[in-house]
PDB file of C-alpha atoms in Angstrom:
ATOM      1  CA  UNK A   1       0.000   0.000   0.000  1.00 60.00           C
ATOM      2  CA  UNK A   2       1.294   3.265  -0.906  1.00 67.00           C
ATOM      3  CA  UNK A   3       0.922   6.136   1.801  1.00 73.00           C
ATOM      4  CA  UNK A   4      -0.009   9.919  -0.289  1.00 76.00           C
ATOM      5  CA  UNK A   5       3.204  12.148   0.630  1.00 72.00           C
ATOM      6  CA  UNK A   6       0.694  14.212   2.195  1.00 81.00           C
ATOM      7  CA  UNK A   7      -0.396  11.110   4.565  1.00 89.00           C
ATOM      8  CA  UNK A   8       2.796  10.196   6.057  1.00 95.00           C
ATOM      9  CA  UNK A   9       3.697  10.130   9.313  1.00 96.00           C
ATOM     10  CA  UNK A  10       6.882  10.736  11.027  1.00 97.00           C
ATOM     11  CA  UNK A  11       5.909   7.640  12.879  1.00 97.00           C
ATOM     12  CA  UNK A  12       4.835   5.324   9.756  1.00 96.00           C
ATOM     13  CA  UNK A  13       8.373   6.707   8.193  1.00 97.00           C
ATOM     14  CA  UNK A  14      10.919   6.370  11.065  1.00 98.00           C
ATOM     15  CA  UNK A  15      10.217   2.637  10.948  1.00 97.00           C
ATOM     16  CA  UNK A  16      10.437   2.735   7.205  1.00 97.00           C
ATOM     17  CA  UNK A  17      13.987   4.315   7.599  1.00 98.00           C
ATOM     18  CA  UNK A  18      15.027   2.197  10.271  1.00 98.00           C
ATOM     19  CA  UNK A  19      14.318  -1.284   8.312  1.00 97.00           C
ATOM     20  CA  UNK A  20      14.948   0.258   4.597  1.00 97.00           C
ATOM     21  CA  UNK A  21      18.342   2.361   5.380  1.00 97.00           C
ATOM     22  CA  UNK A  22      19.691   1.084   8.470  1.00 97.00           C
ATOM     23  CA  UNK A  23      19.509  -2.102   9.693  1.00 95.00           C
ATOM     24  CA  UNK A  24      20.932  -3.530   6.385  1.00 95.00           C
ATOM     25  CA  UNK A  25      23.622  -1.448   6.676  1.00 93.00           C
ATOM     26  CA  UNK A  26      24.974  -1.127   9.998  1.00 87.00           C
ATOM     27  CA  UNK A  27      25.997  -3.622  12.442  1.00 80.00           C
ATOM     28  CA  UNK A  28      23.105  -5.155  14.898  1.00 81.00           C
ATOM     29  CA  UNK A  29      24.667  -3.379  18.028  1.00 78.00           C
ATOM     30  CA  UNK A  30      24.875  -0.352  16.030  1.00 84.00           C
ATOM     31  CA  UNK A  31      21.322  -0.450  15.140  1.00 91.00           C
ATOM     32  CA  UNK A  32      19.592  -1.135  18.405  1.00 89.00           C
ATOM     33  CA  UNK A  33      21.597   1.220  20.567  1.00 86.00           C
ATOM     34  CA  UNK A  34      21.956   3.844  18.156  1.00 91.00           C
ATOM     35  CA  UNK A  35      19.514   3.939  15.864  1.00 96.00           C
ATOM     36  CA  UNK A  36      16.835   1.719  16.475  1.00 96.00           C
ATOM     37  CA  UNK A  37      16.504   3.078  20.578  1.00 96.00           C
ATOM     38  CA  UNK A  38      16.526   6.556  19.607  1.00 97.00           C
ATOM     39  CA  UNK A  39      13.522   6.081  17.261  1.00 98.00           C
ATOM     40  CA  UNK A  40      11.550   3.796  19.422  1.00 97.00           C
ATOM     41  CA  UNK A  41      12.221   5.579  22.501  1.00 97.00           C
ATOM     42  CA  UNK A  42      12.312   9.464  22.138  1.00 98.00           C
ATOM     43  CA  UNK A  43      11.651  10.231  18.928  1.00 98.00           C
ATOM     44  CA  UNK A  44       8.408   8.484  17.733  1.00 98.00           C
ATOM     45  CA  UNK A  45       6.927   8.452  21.335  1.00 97.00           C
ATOM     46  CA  UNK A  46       7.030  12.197  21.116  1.00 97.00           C
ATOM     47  CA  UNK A  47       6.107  12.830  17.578  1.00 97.00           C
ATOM     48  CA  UNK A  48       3.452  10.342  17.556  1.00 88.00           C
ATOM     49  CA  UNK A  49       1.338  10.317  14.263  1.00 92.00           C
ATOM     50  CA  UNK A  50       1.768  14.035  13.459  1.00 96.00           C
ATOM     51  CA  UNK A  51       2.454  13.837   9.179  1.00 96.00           C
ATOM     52  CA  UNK A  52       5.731  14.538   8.047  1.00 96.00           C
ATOM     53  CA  UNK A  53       4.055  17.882   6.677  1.00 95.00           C
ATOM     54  CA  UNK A  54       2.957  19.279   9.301  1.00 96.00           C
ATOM     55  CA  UNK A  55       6.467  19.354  11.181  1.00 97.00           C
ATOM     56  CA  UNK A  56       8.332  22.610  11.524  1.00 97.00           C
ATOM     57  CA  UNK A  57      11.600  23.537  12.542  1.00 97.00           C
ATOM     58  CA  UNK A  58       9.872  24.891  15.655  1.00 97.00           C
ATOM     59  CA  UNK A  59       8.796  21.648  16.709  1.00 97.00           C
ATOM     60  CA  UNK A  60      11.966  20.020  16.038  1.00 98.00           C
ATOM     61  CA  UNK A  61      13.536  23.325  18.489  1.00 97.00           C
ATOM     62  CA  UNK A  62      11.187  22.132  21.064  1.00 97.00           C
ATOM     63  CA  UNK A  63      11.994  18.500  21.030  1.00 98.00           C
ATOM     64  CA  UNK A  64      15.740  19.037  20.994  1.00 97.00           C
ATOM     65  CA  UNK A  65      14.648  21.624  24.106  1.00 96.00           C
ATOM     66  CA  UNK A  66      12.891  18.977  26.458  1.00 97.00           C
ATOM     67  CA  UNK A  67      15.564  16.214  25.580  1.00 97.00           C
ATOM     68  CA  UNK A  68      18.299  18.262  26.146  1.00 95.00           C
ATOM     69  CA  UNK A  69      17.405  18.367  30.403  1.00 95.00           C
ATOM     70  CA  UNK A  70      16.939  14.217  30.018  1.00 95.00           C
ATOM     71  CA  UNK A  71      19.826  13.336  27.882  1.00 95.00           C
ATOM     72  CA  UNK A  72      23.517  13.095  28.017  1.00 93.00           C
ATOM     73  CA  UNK A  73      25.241  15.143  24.858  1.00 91.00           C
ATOM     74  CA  UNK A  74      26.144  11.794  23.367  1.00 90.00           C
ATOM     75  CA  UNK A  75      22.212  10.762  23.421  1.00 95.00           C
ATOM     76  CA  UNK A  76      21.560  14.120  22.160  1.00 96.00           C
ATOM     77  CA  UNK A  77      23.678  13.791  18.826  1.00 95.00           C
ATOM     78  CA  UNK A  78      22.465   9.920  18.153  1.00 96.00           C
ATOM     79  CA  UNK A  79      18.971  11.630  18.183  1.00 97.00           C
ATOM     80  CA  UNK A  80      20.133  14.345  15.671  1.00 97.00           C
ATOM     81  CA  UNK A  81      21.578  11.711  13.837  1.00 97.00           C
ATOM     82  CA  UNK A  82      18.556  10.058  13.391  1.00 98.00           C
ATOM     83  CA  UNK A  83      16.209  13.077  12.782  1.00 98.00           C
ATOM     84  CA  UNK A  84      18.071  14.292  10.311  1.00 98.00           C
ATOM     85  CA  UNK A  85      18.076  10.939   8.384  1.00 98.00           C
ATOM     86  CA  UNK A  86      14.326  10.770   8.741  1.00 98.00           C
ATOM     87  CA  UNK A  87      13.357  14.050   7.277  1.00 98.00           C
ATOM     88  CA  UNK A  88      16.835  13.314   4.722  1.00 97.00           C
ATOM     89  CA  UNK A  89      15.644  10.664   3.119  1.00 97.00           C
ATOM     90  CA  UNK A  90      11.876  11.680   3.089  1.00 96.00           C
ATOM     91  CA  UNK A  91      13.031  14.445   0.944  1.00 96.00           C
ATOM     92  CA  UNK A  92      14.322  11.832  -1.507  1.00 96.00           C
ATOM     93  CA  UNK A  93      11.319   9.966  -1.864  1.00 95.00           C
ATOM     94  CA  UNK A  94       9.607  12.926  -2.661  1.00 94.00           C
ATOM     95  CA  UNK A  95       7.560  12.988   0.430  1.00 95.00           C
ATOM     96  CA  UNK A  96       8.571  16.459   1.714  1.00 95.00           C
ATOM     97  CA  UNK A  97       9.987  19.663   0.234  1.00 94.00           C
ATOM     98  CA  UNK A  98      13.002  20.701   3.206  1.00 95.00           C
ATOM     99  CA  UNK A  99      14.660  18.878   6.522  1.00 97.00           C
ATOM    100  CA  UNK A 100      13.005  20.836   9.273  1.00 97.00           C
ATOM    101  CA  UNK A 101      15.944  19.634  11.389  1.00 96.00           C
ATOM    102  CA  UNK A 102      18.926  20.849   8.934  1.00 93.00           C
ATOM    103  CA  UNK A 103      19.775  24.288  11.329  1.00 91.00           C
ATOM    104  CA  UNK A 104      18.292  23.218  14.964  1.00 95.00           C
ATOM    105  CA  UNK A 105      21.191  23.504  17.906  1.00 93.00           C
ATOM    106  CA  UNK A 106      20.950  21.579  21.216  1.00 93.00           C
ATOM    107  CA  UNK A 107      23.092  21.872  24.226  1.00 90.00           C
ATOM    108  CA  UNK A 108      22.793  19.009  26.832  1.00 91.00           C
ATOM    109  CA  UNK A 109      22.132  20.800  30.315  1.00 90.00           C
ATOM    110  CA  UNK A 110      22.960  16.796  31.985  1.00 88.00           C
ATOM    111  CA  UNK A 111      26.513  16.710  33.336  1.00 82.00           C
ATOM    112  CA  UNK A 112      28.432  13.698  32.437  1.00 77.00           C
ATOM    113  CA  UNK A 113      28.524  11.370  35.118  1.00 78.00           C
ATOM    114  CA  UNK A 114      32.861  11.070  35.729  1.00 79.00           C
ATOM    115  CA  UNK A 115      33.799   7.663  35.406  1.00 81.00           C
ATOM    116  CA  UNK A 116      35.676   6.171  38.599  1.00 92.00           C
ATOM    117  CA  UNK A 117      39.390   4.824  38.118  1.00 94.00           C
ATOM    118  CA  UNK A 118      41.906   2.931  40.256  1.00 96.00           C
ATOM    119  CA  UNK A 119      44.800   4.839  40.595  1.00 93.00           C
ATOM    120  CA  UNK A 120      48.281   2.991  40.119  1.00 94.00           C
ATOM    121  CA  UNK A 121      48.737   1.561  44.115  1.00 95.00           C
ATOM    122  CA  UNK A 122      44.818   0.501  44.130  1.00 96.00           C
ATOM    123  CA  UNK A 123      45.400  -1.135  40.560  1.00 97.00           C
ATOM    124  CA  UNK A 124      48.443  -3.257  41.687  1.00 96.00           C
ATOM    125  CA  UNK A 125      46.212  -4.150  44.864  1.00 97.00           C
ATOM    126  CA  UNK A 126      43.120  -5.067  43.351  1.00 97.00           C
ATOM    127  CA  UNK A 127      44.885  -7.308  40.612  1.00 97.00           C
ATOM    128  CA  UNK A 128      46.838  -8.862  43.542  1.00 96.00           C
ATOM    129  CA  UNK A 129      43.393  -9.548  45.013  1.00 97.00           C
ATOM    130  CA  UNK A 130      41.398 -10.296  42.006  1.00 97.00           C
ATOM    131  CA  UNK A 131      43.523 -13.089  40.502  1.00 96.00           C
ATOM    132  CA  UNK A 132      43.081 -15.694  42.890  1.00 94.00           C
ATOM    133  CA  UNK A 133      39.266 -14.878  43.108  1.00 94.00           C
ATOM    134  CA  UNK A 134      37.194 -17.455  41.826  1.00 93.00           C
ATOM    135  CA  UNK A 135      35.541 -16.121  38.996  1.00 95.00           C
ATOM    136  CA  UNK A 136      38.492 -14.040  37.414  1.00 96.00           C
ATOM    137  CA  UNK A 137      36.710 -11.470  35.068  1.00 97.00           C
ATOM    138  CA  UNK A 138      37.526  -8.674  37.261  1.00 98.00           C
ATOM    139  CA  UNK A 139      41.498  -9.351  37.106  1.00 98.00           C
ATOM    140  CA  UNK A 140      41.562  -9.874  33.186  1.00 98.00           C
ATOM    141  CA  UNK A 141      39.807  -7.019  32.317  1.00 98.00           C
ATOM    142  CA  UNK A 142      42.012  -4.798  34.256  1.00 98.00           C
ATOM    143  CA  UNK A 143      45.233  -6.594  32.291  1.00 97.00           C
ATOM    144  CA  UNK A 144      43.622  -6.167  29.127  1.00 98.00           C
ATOM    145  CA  UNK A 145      40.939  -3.420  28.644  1.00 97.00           C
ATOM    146  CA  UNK A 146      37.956  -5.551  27.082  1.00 98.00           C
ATOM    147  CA  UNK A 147      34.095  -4.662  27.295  1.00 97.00           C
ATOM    148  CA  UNK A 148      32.208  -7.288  29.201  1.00 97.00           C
ATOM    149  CA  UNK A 149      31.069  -9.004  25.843  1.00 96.00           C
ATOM    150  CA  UNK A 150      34.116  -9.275  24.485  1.00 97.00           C
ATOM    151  CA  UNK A 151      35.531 -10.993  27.506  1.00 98.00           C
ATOM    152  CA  UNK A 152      32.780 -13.429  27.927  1.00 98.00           C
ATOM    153  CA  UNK A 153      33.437 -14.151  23.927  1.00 97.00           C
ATOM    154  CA  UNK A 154      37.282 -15.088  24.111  1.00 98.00           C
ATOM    155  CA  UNK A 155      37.424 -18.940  23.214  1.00 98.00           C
ATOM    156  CA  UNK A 156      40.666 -20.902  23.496  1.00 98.00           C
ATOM    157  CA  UNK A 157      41.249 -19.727  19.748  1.00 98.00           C
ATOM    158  CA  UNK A 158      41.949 -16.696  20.738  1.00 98.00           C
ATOM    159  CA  UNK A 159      44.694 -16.841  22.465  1.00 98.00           C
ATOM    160  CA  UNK A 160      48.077 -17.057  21.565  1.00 98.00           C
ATOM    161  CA  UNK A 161      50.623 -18.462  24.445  1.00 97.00           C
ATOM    162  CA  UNK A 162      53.817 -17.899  22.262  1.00 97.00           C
ATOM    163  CA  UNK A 163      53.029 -14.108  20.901  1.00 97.00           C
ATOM    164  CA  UNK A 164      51.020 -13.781  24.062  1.00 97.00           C
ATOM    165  CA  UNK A 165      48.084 -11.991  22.571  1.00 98.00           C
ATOM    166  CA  UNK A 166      44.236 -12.355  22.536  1.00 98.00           C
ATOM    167  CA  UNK A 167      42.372 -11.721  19.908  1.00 98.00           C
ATOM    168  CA  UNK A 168      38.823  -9.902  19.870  1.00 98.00           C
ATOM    169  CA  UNK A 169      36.475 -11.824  17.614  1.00 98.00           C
ATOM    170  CA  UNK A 170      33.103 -12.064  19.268  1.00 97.00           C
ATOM    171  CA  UNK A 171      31.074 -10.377  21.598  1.00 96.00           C
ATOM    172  CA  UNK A 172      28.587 -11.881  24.133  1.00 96.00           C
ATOM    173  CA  UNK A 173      25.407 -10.153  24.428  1.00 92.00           C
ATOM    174  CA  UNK A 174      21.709 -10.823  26.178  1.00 87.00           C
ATOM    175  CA  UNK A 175      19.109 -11.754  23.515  1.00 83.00           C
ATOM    176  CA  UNK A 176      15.308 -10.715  23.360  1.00 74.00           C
ATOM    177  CA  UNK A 177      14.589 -13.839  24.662  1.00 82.00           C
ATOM    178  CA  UNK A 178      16.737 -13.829  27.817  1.00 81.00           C
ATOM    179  CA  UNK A 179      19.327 -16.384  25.863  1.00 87.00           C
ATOM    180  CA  UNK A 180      22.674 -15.530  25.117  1.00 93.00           C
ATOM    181  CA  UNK A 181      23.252 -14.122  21.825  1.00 92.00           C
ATOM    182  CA  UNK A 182      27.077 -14.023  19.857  1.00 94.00           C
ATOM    183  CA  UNK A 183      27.503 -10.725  18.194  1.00 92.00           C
ATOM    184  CA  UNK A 184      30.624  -8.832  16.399  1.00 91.00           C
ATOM    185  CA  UNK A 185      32.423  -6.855  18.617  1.00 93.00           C
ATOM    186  CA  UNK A 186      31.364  -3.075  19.258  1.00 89.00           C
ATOM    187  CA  UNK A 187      31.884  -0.797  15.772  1.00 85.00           C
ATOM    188  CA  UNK A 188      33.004  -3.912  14.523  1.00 89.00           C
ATOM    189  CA  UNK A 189      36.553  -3.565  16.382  1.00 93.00           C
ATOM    190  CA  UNK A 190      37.786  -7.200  15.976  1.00 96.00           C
ATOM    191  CA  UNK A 191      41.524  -6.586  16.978  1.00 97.00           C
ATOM    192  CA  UNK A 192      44.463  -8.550  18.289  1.00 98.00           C
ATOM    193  CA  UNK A 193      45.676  -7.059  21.660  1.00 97.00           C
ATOM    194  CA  UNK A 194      48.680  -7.513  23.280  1.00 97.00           C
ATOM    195  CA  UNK A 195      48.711  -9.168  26.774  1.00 97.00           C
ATOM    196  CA  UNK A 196      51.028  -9.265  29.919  1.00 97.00           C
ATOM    197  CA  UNK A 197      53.406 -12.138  30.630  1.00 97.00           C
ATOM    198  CA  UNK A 198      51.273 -12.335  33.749  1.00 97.00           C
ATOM    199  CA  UNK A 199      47.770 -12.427  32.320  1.00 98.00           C
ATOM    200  CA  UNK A 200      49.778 -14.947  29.377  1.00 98.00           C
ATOM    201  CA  UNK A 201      51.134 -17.288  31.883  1.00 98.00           C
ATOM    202  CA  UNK A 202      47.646 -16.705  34.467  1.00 98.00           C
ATOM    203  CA  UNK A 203      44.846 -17.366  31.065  1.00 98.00           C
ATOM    204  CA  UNK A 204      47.532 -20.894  30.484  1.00 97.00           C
ATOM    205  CA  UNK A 205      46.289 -22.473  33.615  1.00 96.00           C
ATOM    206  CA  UNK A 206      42.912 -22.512  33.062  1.00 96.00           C
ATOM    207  CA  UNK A 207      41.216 -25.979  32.739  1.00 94.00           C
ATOM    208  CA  UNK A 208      39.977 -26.005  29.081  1.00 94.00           C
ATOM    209  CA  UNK A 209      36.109 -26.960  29.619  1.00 91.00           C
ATOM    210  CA  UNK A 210      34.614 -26.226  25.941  1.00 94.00           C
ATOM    211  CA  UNK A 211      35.065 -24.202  23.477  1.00 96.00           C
ATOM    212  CA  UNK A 212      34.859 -20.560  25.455  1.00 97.00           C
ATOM    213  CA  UNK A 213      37.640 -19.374  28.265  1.00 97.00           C
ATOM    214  CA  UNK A 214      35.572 -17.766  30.624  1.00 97.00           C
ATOM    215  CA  UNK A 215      32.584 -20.201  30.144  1.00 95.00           C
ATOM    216  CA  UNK A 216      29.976 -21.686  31.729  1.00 93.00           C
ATOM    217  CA  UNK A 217      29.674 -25.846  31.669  1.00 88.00           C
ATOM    218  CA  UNK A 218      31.827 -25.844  28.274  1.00 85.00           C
ATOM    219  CA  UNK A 219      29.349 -22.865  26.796  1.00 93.00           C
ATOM    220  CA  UNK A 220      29.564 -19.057  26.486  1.00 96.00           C
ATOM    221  CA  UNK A 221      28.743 -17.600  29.951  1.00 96.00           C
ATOM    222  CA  UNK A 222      25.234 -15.080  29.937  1.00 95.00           C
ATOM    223  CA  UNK A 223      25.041 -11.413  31.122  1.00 94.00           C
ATOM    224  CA  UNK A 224      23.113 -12.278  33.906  1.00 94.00           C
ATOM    225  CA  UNK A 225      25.656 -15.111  34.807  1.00 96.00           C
ATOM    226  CA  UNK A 226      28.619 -12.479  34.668  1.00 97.00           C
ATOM    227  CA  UNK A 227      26.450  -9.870  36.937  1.00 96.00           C
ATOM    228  CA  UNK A 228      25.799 -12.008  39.826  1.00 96.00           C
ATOM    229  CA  UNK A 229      29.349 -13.407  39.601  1.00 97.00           C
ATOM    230  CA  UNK A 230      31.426 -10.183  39.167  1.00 97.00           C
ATOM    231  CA  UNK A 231      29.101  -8.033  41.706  1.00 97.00           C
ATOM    232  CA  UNK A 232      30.093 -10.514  44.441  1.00 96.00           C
ATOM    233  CA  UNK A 233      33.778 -10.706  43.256  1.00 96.00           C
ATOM    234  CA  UNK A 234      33.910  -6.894  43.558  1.00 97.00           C
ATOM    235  CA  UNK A 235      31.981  -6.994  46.891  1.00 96.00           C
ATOM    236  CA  UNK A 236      34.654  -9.437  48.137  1.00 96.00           C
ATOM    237  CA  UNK A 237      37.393  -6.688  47.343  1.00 96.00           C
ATOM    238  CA  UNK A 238      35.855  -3.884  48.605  1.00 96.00           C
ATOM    239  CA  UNK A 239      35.232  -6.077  52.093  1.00 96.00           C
ATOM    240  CA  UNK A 240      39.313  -7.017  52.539  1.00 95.00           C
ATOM    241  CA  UNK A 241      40.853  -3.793  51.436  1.00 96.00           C
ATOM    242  CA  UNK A 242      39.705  -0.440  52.817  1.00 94.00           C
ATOM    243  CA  UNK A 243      39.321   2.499  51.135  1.00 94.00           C
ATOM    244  CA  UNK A 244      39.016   0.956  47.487  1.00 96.00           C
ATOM    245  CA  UNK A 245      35.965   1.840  45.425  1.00 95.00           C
ATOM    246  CA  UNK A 246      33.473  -0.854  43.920  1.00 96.00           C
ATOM    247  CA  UNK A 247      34.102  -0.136  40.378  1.00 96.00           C
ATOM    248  CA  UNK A 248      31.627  -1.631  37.794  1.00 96.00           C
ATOM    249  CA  UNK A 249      33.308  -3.554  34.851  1.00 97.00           C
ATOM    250  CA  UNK A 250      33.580  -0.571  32.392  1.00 95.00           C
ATOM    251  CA  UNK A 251      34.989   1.742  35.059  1.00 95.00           C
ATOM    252  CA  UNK A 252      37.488  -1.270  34.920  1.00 97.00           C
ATOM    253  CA  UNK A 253      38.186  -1.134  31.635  1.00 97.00           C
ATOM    254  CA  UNK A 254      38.343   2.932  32.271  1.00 94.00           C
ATOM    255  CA  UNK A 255      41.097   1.988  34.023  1.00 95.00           C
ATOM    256  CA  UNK A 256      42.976   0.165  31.693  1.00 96.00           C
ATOM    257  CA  UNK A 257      42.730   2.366  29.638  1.00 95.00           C
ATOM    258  CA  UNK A 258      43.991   5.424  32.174  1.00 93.00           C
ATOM    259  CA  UNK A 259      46.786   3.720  33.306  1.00 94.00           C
ATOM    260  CA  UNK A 260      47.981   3.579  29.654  1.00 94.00           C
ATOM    261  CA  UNK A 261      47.751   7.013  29.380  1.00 91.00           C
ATOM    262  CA  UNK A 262      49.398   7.348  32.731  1.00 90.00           C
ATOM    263  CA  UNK A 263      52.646   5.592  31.327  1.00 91.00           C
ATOM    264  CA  UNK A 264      52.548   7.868  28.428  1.00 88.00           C
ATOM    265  CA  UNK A 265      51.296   5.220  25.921  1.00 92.00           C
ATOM    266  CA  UNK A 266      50.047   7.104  22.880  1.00 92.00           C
ATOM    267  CA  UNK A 267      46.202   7.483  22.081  1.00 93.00           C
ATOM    268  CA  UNK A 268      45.965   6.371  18.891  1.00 95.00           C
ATOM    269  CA  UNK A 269      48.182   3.142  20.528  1.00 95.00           C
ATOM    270  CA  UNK A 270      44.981   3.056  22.690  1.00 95.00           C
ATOM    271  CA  UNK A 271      42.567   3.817  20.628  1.00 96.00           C
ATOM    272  CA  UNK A 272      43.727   0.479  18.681  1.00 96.00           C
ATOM    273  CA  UNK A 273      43.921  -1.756  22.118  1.00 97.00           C
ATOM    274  CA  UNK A 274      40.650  -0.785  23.194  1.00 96.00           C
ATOM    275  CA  UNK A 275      38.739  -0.791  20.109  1.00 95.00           C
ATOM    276  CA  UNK A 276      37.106   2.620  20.025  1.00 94.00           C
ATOM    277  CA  UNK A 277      35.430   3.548  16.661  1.00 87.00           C
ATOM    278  CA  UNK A 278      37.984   6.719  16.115  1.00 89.00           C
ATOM    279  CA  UNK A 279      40.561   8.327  18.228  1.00 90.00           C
ATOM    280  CA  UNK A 280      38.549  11.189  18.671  1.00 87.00           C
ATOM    281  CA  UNK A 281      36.817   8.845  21.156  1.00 84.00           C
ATOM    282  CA  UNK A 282      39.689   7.710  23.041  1.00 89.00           C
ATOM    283  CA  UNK A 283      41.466  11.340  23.034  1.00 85.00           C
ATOM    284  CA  UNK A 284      37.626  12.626  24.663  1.00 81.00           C
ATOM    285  CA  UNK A 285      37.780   9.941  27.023  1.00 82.00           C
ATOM    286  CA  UNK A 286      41.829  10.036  27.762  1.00 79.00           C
ATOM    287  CA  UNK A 287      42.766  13.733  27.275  1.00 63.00           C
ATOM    288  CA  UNK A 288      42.176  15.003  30.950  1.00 54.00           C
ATOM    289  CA  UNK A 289      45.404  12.732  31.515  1.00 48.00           C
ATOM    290  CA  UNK A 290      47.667  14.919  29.338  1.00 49.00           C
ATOM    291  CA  UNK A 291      48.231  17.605  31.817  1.00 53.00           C
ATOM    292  CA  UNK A 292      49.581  15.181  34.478  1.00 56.00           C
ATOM    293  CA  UNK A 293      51.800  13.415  31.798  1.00 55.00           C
ATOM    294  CA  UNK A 294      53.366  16.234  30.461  1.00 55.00           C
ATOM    295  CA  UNK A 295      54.414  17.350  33.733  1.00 57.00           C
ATOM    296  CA  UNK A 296      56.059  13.891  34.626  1.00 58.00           C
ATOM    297  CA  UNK A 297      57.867  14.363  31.599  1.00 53.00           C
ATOM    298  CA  UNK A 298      59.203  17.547  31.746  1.00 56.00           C
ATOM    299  CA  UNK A 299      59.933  16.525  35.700  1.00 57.00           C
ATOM    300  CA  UNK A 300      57.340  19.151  36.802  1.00 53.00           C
ATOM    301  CA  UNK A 301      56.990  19.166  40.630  1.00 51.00           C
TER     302      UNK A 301
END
């Protein structure tokens, strides 16, 4: 059935756009966390059924207004993103004359929540502590950097004992269903990192049980698995020394990544160990380190 350009929603389109334009042509985490969420969550909710027509760059303004006191900056431009490809494309299938979004500005009024790092005595500490705990997800993120997913995705394949590497092939993520799902990695950043003697000779001793390193009864290991396991791993640090913070798993992987920075490892060096999209990302995340850096270097006091 063919909707009259005059007809069509914003509503009837977005989902149009979504199956026609995106989800062919990005990958799956890309399109349900960036594209797929912000249409389904904030932008069709709001515009409801109003017709493509009737929307004016004053409505758009409004939006952009009310979202900006909700959402972070970096929700703010996936939304733009999106809105813009909307009205975009409905101009190329004839269905509207101009993009009502093309000029609008936003500001995000929502602080960014800072993201909580060991610093270099609590690092050696908790690794001390974390590599004889029982589940050891905590300890090998903190020698390696990797997102929960991709750690519960390593399989004995992966690693290399004799270059002492692992590579980044998989990710492990929570299906619709409940069920664990295997996904590419984040943007796609399959990668070969290089690990520590330590984490080398540590990953070595591990009874091989299946197929996956870090699995569960010779099978990949679920979200909800790694939750309950790491939460009480974390708890159990927290409890024997005092003073250190409860850190979730990416504030781990934060500080990986920090304590690169903090023995002057370059970002684009980073950006390539931890798999960011660009190094625009890694310099935004890493960059408050440069201050303290270049003052070790030039033996500041």
């Amino acid at each position: 059935t063919v909707t009259p350009p005059n007809e069509m929603t914003l509503s009837k389109w977005a989902k149009n756009w979504l199956e026609v334009y995106k989800k062919p042509t990005v990958s799956r985490n890309s399109y349900e966390y960036t594209y797929a969420n912000a249409v389904n969550n904030h932008i069709i909710p709001y515009f409801g059924n109003a017709k493509l027509t009737d929307i004016k760059s004053v409505d758009i303004q409004k939006f952009y207004n009310i979202k900006a006191q909700e959402l972070s900056e970096s929700m703010m431009k996936k939304i733009n993103l999106c809105v813009n490809g909307i009205f975009e494309t409905a101009i190329d299938n004839d269905l509207i004359f101009k993009n009502p979004a093309k000029r609008i500005k936003f500001t995000s009024s929502v602080l960014p929540i800072p993201k909580r790092v060991f610093d270099e005595d609590q690092l050696a500490i908790a690794k001390k502590f974390l590599k004889s705990d029982e589940f050891p997800a905590a300890y090998v993120i903190l020698e390696s950097g990797l997102r929960r997913g991709e750690f519960l995705g390593l399989m004995w394949s992966d690693f290399d004992y004799s270059k002492k590497t692992l590579s980044v092939n998989r990710s492990i993520a929570r299906a619709a269903d409940g069920n664990v799902e295997v996904r590419p990695p984040k943007w796609n950043s399959y990668r070969t990192i290089p690990i520590s003697t330590e984490l080398t000779e540590f990953i070595k001793k591990i009874p091989q049980n299946g197929d996956y390193i870090f699995g569960d009864g010779g099978n990949a290991r679920s979200i909800d698995s790694f939750n309950s396991r790491f939460s009480t791993s974390m708890a159990h640090l927290v409890s024997a020394i005092d003073g250190i913070p409860k850190l979730t798993a990416h504030e781990l992987r934060h500080t990986y990544g920090t304590h690169l920075r903090r023995i002057g490892v370059d970002i684009y060096t980073i950006q390539k160990i931890m798999g960011h999209k660009d190094v625009n990302i890694t310099a935004n995340t890493y960059v408050h380190d440069e201050s303290e850096i270049t003052r070790k270097a030039a033996k500041i006091t």
